[in-house]
Coordinates of C-alpha atoms in Angstrom, one line a residue:
Chain A
M1 CA 11.5 -17.4 -23.4
D2 CA 11.0 -19.4 -20.2
Q3 CA 7.7 -20.1 -18.6
K4 CA 8.0 -17.4 -16.1
K5 CA 8.4 -14.7 -18.7
L6 CA 5.5 -16.1 -20.7
M7 CA 3.4 -15.8 -17.6
D8 CA 4.6 -12.3 -17.0
N9 CA 3.9 -12.3 -13.3
L10 CA 4.8 -9.5 -10.9
I11 CA 7.3 -11.0 -8.4
I12 CA 7.6 -9.4 -5.0
H13 CA 10.1 -10.9 -2.7
G14 CA 9.8 -14.2 -4.4
K15 CA 6.1 -14.4 -4.5
E16 CA 4.3 -14.2 -7.9
Y17 CA 1.2 -12.2 -8.7
S18 CA -0.7 -12.3 -12.0
S19 CA -2.2 -8.9 -11.3
R20 CA 0.0 -5.8 -11.5
L21 CA -2.7 -3.6 -10.0
L22 CA -2.5 -3.0 -6.3
V23 CA -5.3 -1.2 -4.6
G24 CA -6.1 0.5 -1.3
T25 CA -9.2 -0.1 0.8
G26 CA -9.9 3.5 2.0
K27 CA -12.7 5.9 1.3
Y28 CA -15.4 3.4 0.2
K29 CA -19.0 3.7 1.3
S30 CA -19.1 0.3 2.9
F31 CA -17.0 -2.8 3.3
T32 CA -19.3 -4.5 0.8
Q33 CA -18.5 -1.9 -1.8
T34 CA -14.8 -2.2 -0.9
R35 CA -14.9 -5.9 -1.6
E36 CA -16.9 -5.5 -4.8
A37 CA -14.5 -2.9 -6.2
I38 CA -11.4 -5.0 -5.2
D39 CA -12.9 -8.1 -6.9
A40 CA -13.6 -6.1 -10.0
S41 CA -10.0 -4.8 -10.0
G42 CA -8.6 -8.3 -9.9
S43 CA -6.0 -7.1 -7.4
Q44 CA -4.2 -9.6 -5.3
I45 CA -2.2 -7.2 -3.1
I46 CA -4.3 -4.7 -1.1
T47 CA -3.3 -2.1 1.4
I48 CA -4.8 -1.6 4.8
A49 CA -4.3 1.0 7.6
V50 CA -3.7 0.4 11.3
R51 CA -5.7 2.5 13.7
R52 CA -6.6 2.7 17.4
T53 CA -9.7 0.6 17.9
N54 CA -12.9 1.8 19.4
I55 CA -12.6 1.0 23.1
G56 CA -15.9 -0.4 24.5
Q57 CA -18.5 1.9 22.9
N58 CA -18.8 0.1 19.6
A59 CA -17.6 -3.5 20.1
D60 CA -19.8 -5.0 17.4
E61 CA -18.4 -2.8 14.7
P62 CA -17.7 -4.8 11.5
N63 CA -14.1 -5.6 11.0
L64 CA -12.4 -5.0 7.6
L65 CA -10.5 -8.3 7.9
D66 CA -13.8 -10.2 7.9
Q67 CA -14.6 -8.8 4.5
L68 CA -11.0 -9.0 3.2
P69 CA -9.5 -12.1 4.9
P70 CA -5.7 -12.7 4.6
S71 CA -6.6 -16.0 3.0
D72 CA -8.0 -14.2 -0.1
F73 CA -5.4 -11.5 -0.5
T74 CA -1.9 -10.5 0.3
L75 CA -2.5 -7.7 2.8
L76 CA -0.1 -4.8 2.8
P77 CA -0.4 -2.8 6.0
N78 CA 0.7 0.8 5.6
T79 CA 2.0 3.5 7.8
A80 CA -0.2 6.2 6.4
G81 CA -0.5 9.1 8.8
C82 CA 3.0 8.6 10.3
F83 CA 5.2 11.7 10.2
T84 CA 8.3 10.2 12.0
A85 CA 10.4 7.1 11.5
D86 CA 9.6 6.1 15.1
D87 CA 5.8 6.2 14.6
S88 CA 6.0 4.2 11.4
I89 CA 8.2 1.6 13.0
R90 CA 5.7 1.2 15.9
T91 CA 2.8 1.0 13.5
L92 CA 4.4 -1.8 11.4
R93 CA 5.4 -3.8 14.5
L94 CA 1.7 -3.6 15.5
A95 CA 0.6 -4.6 12.0
R96 CA 2.9 -7.6 12.0
E97 CA 1.4 -8.8 15.3
L98 CA -2.1 -8.1 14.0
L99 CA -1.5 -10.2 10.9
D100 CA 0.2 -13.1 12.7
G101 CA 3.8 -12.4 11.7
H102 CA 3.2 -11.3 8.2
N103 CA 6.3 -9.3 7.2
L104 CA 5.3 -7.6 4.0
A105 CA 4.4 -4.0 4.6
K106 CA 4.1 -0.6 2.9
L107 CA 6.4 2.0 4.6
E108 CA 5.4 5.6 4.1
V109 CA 6.6 8.5 6.2
L110 CA 5.0 11.7 5.4
G111 CA 6.4 15.2 5.5
D112 CA 3.4 17.4 6.1
P113 CA -0.3 17.1 6.2
D114 CA -1.1 19.4 3.3
T115 CA 1.0 17.7 0.6
L116 CA 1.4 14.3 2.2
Y117 CA 4.8 14.4 0.4
P118 CA 7.1 11.7 1.6
N119 CA 9.8 12.7 4.1
V120 CA 12.6 10.7 2.6
V121 CA 15.1 11.3 5.4
E122 CA 12.7 9.7 8.0
T123 CA 11.7 7.0 5.4
I124 CA 15.4 6.0 5.0
K125 CA 15.9 6.0 8.8
A126 CA 12.8 3.8 9.3
A127 CA 13.6 1.5 6.4
K128 CA 17.1 0.7 7.8
I129 CA 15.6 -0.4 11.2
L130 CA 12.6 -2.3 9.8
V131 CA 14.7 -4.2 7.3
K132 CA 17.0 -5.4 10.1
E133 CA 13.9 -6.5 12.0
G134 CA 12.9 -8.7 9.1
F135 CA 10.3 -6.6 7.4
H136 CA 9.9 -6.8 3.6
L137 CA 9.2 -3.2 2.7
M138 CA 7.4 -1.8 -0.3
V139 CA 8.3 1.8 0.2
Y140 CA 6.5 4.9 -0.8
T141 CA 8.9 7.7 -1.9
S142 CA 9.4 10.7 -4.0
D143 CA 10.4 10.4 -7.6
D144 CA 14.0 11.2 -6.7
P145 CA 16.1 8.5 -8.5
I146 CA 19.0 8.8 -5.9
V147 CA 16.7 8.2 -3.0
A148 CA 15.0 5.3 -4.8
K149 CA 18.4 3.6 -5.3
Q150 CA 19.3 4.2 -1.6
L151 CA 16.0 2.5 -0.5
E152 CA 16.8 -0.4 -2.8
D153 CA 20.3 -0.7 -1.3
I154 CA 18.9 -0.7 2.2
G155 CA 17.0 -3.8 1.2
C156 CA 13.4 -2.7 0.3
V157 CA 11.7 -5.2 -1.9
A158 CA 9.8 -2.7 -4.0
I159 CA 10.2 1.0 -4.7
M160 CA 7.0 3.0 -4.9
P161 CA 7.5 6.5 -6.2
L162 CA 4.6 8.9 -6.5
A163 CA 3.2 9.9 -9.8
S164 CA 1.7 13.0 -8.1
L165 CA 0.4 13.9 -4.7
I166 CA -1.7 11.3 -2.8
G167 CA -5.4 11.6 -3.6
S168 CA -4.7 14.4 -6.2
G169 CA -5.7 12.4 -9.3
M170 CA -3.2 14.7 -11.3
G171 CA -1.6 11.8 -13.1
I172 CA 2.1 11.3 -13.9
L173 CA 3.8 14.7 -13.5
N174 CA 7.4 13.6 -14.2
P175 CA 7.7 10.6 -16.4
W176 CA 11.4 11.3 -16.9
N177 CA 12.3 10.7 -13.3
L178 CA 10.2 7.6 -13.2
E179 CA 12.1 6.3 -16.3
I180 CA 15.4 6.9 -14.6
I181 CA 14.2 5.1 -11.4
I182 CA 12.9 2.1 -13.6
N183 CA 16.1 1.9 -15.5
N184 CA 18.3 1.9 -12.4
A185 CA 16.2 -0.5 -10.3
N186 CA 16.7 -4.2 -9.6
V187 CA 13.5 -4.5 -7.6
P188 CA 10.0 -3.9 -8.8
V189 CA 9.0 -0.2 -9.3
I190 CA 5.4 0.5 -8.6
V191 CA 3.8 3.9 -9.1
D192 CA 2.0 4.8 -6.0
A193 CA -0.3 7.8 -5.6
G194 CA -1.5 10.4 -8.1
V195 CA -3.3 8.2 -10.7
G196 CA -6.6 9.8 -11.6
T197 CA -8.0 7.7 -14.4
A198 CA -7.4 4.7 -16.5
S199 CA -5.0 6.4 -19.0
D200 CA -2.7 7.5 -16.1
A201 CA -2.3 3.8 -15.1
T202 CA -1.6 2.8 -18.7
I203 CA 1.0 5.5 -19.1
A204 CA 2.7 4.3 -16.0
M205 CA 2.8 0.8 -17.3
E206 CA 4.0 1.9 -20.7
L207 CA 6.9 3.6 -19.1
G208 CA 8.0 0.2 -17.8
C209 CA 6.7 0.3 -14.2
D210 CA 6.1 -3.1 -12.7
G211 CA 2.8 -2.2 -11.2
V212 CA 0.5 0.6 -10.1
L213 CA -1.0 1.2 -6.6
M214 CA -4.1 3.3 -6.3
N215 CA -7.0 4.0 -4.0
T216 CA -8.8 7.3 -4.5
A217 CA -8.9 7.0 -8.3
I218 CA -11.3 4.0 -7.8
A219 CA -12.9 4.8 -4.5
A220 CA -13.7 8.4 -5.2
S221 CA -15.0 7.8 -8.8
E222 CA -18.7 7.9 -9.3
N223 CA -18.9 4.2 -10.0
P224 CA -16.0 2.5 -8.1
I225 CA -16.8 -1.0 -9.4
L226 CA -16.8 0.1 -13.0
M227 CA -13.6 2.2 -12.5
A228 CA -11.9 -0.8 -10.8
S229 CA -12.6 -2.9 -13.9
A230 CA -11.3 0.0 -16.1
M231 CA -8.1 0.1 -14.1
K232 CA -7.6 -3.6 -14.4
K233 CA -7.8 -3.3 -18.2
A234 CA -5.7 -0.1 -18.2
V235 CA -2.8 -1.8 -16.3
E236 CA -3.0 -4.8 -18.6
A237 CA -3.1 -2.7 -21.7
G238 CA -0.1 -0.6 -20.6
R239 CA 1.9 -3.7 -19.6
N240 CA 1.2 -5.4 -23.0
A241 CA 2.1 -2.2 -24.9
F242 CA 5.4 -2.0 -22.9
L243 CA 6.2 -5.6 -23.6
A244 CA 5.2 -5.2 -27.3
G245 CA 7.6 -2.3 -27.7
R246 CA 6.0 0.8 -29.2
M247 CA 6.7 2.0 -32.8
K248 CA 9.2 4.6 -33.2
K249 CA 7.7 8.1 -32.7
R250 CA 8.6 10.6 -35.5
T251 CA 10.3 13.8 -34.4
T252 CA 9.1 15.7 -37.4
Y253 CA 5.4 16.0 -38.3
N254 CA 5.1 13.7 -41.3
A255 CA 2.7 10.9 -42.0
S256 CA 3.5 7.4 -43.1
S257 CA 0.8 5.6 -45.1
S258 CA -0.5 2.3 -43.8
S259 CA -1.9 1.4 -47.2
P260 CA 0.1 0.8 -50.4
I261 CA 0.6 4.1 -52.1
N262 CA 0.8 2.6 -55.6
N263 CA -1.9 1.2 -58.0
T264 CA -4.7 3.3 -56.6
I265 CA -7.5 4.2 -59.1
S266 CA -7.0 7.8 -58.2
K267 CA -5.2 10.0 -60.6
N268 CA -3.6 12.0 -57.8
K269 CA -0.3 13.6 -58.7
F270 CA 1.7 11.9 -55.9
A271 CA 1.2 8.3 -57.0
Chain B
M1 CA -7.4 1.8 42.2
I2 CA -5.1 2.0 39.1
Q3 CA -5.0 4.3 36.2
L4 CA -4.2 3.1 32.6
I5 CA -3.8 5.2 29.5
I6 CA -5.5 3.3 26.7
N7 CA -5.4 4.8 23.2
G8 CA -4.6 8.1 24.7
Q9 CA -7.5 8.1 27.2
T10 CA -7.2 7.7 30.9
Q11 CA -9.2 4.8 32.3
H12 CA -9.6 3.7 36.0
F13 CA -9.7 0.2 37.3
E14 CA -10.3 -1.1 40.8
S15 CA -7.3 -3.4 40.9
T16 CA -4.5 -4.7 38.8
L17 CA -5.4 -6.9 35.9
N18 CA -3.8 -8.7 33.0
V19 CA -4.2 -7.9 29.3
A20 CA -6.6 -10.7 28.7
Q21 CA -8.9 -9.5 31.6
L22 CA -8.7 -5.9 30.2
L23 CA -9.8 -7.1 26.8
E24 CA -12.7 -9.0 28.3
R25 CA -13.9 -5.9 30.1
M26 CA -13.7 -3.9 26.9
T27 CA -15.5 -6.7 25.0
L28 CA -12.4 -6.8 22.7
N29 CA -11.5 -10.4 23.4
N30 CA -11.6 -12.6 20.3
K31 CA -11.3 -9.4 18.1
R32 CA -8.6 -9.0 15.5
I33 CA -6.5 -6.5 17.4
A34 CA -2.8 -5.9 18.3
I35 CA -1.5 -4.4 21.5
E36 CA 1.5 -2.2 22.3
Y37 CA 2.3 -2.0 26.0
N38 CA 4.6 0.8 27.1
G39 CA 6.1 0.9 23.6
Q40 CA 6.5 -2.9 23.3
I41 CA 4.4 -5.4 21.4
V42 CA 2.5 -7.9 23.6
P43 CA 2.1 -11.1 21.6
R44 CA -1.3 -12.7 21.9
S45 CA 0.2 -15.7 23.7
K46 CA 1.3 -13.4 26.5
F47 CA -2.0 -11.7 27.1
K48 CA -2.6 -13.6 30.3
E49 CA 0.9 -13.1 31.7
Q50 CA 1.1 -9.4 31.1
I51 CA 0.0 -7.7 34.3
L52 CA -0.9 -4.0 34.0
A53 CA 0.2 -1.6 36.6
D54 CA -0.7 2.0 37.5
G55 CA 0.4 4.5 34.8
D56 CA 0.9 1.9 32.1
Q57 CA 0.2 3.0 28.5
L58 CA -1.5 0.8 26.0
E59 CA -2.3 1.1 22.3
I60 CA -4.9 -1.2 21.0
V61 CA -5.2 -1.2 17.2
A62 CA -7.2 -2.9 14.4
A63 CA -7.1 -2.9 10.6
V64 CA -9.1 -0.3 8.8
G65 CA -9.5 0.8 5.2
G66 CA -6.5 2.7 3.8
G67 CA -4.4 3.3 0.7

């Protein structure tokens, strides 16, 4: 086993990360809480959104990037709130300018405001243009294996299928599709959206996902800092379980003793 | 008098100005922002060169929390 495998780092477009947990920065009570939760999560890649700035009225408003400087993290600007390829393209061009030419970004083009389900047709359209413009896209998509493969073929650097709807906390609804996506992919597969609690993150990693991206599961918990540290352990536990290779699951409901069955002091009739 | 549409809002200015002057008026100079001018990105290095004319549309954005 070479050194890289021993280290077991997540590699995205050639850059290595020791953490396989990616987190969002939305929905926290303050930037201080955001920073504390992210530190507790151990995440190295964090998502941010791009929005119209306050013009004039609130010029001294604190800036997220002061609390989360690009020197401390790999920032992943997203296109949340974009419902067309065109809007997502404009948003990421602005993000690249905002972050001094940083090309790594999260593309998400949403279908409707109720489900926030990805519009894969617009996503594919945007991805084709943005990849040509030099963006390295980590792309939010449905758990459709064919679409996932198409996005990889376009040149996206990571495929990020949903586990369930954004902010729903409903966990992994279709592990079978995720498994197909993982088995077919030659780029990292990161479950994005739907994780509700630590066990959901572990299940995703046990399936063989390369990482998990979450926001609400941490930010909307009662104690975000504690939940962030739970998620860190959950992702590590799931990854190690995946690497270890689980025992074979029985398909009939029989036990198999862990202790020797012979030489007990018992006079039971089965010995 | 010129009229600019900034982040979807109409704003009036006495005379033409460049992007750097506009940001100064809005106390947004030295802030971490990015600007789109009539659909095109204006690099920071071009803020002084880019003159704004009547009817121009600008988007001024910053980073905020998001997932």
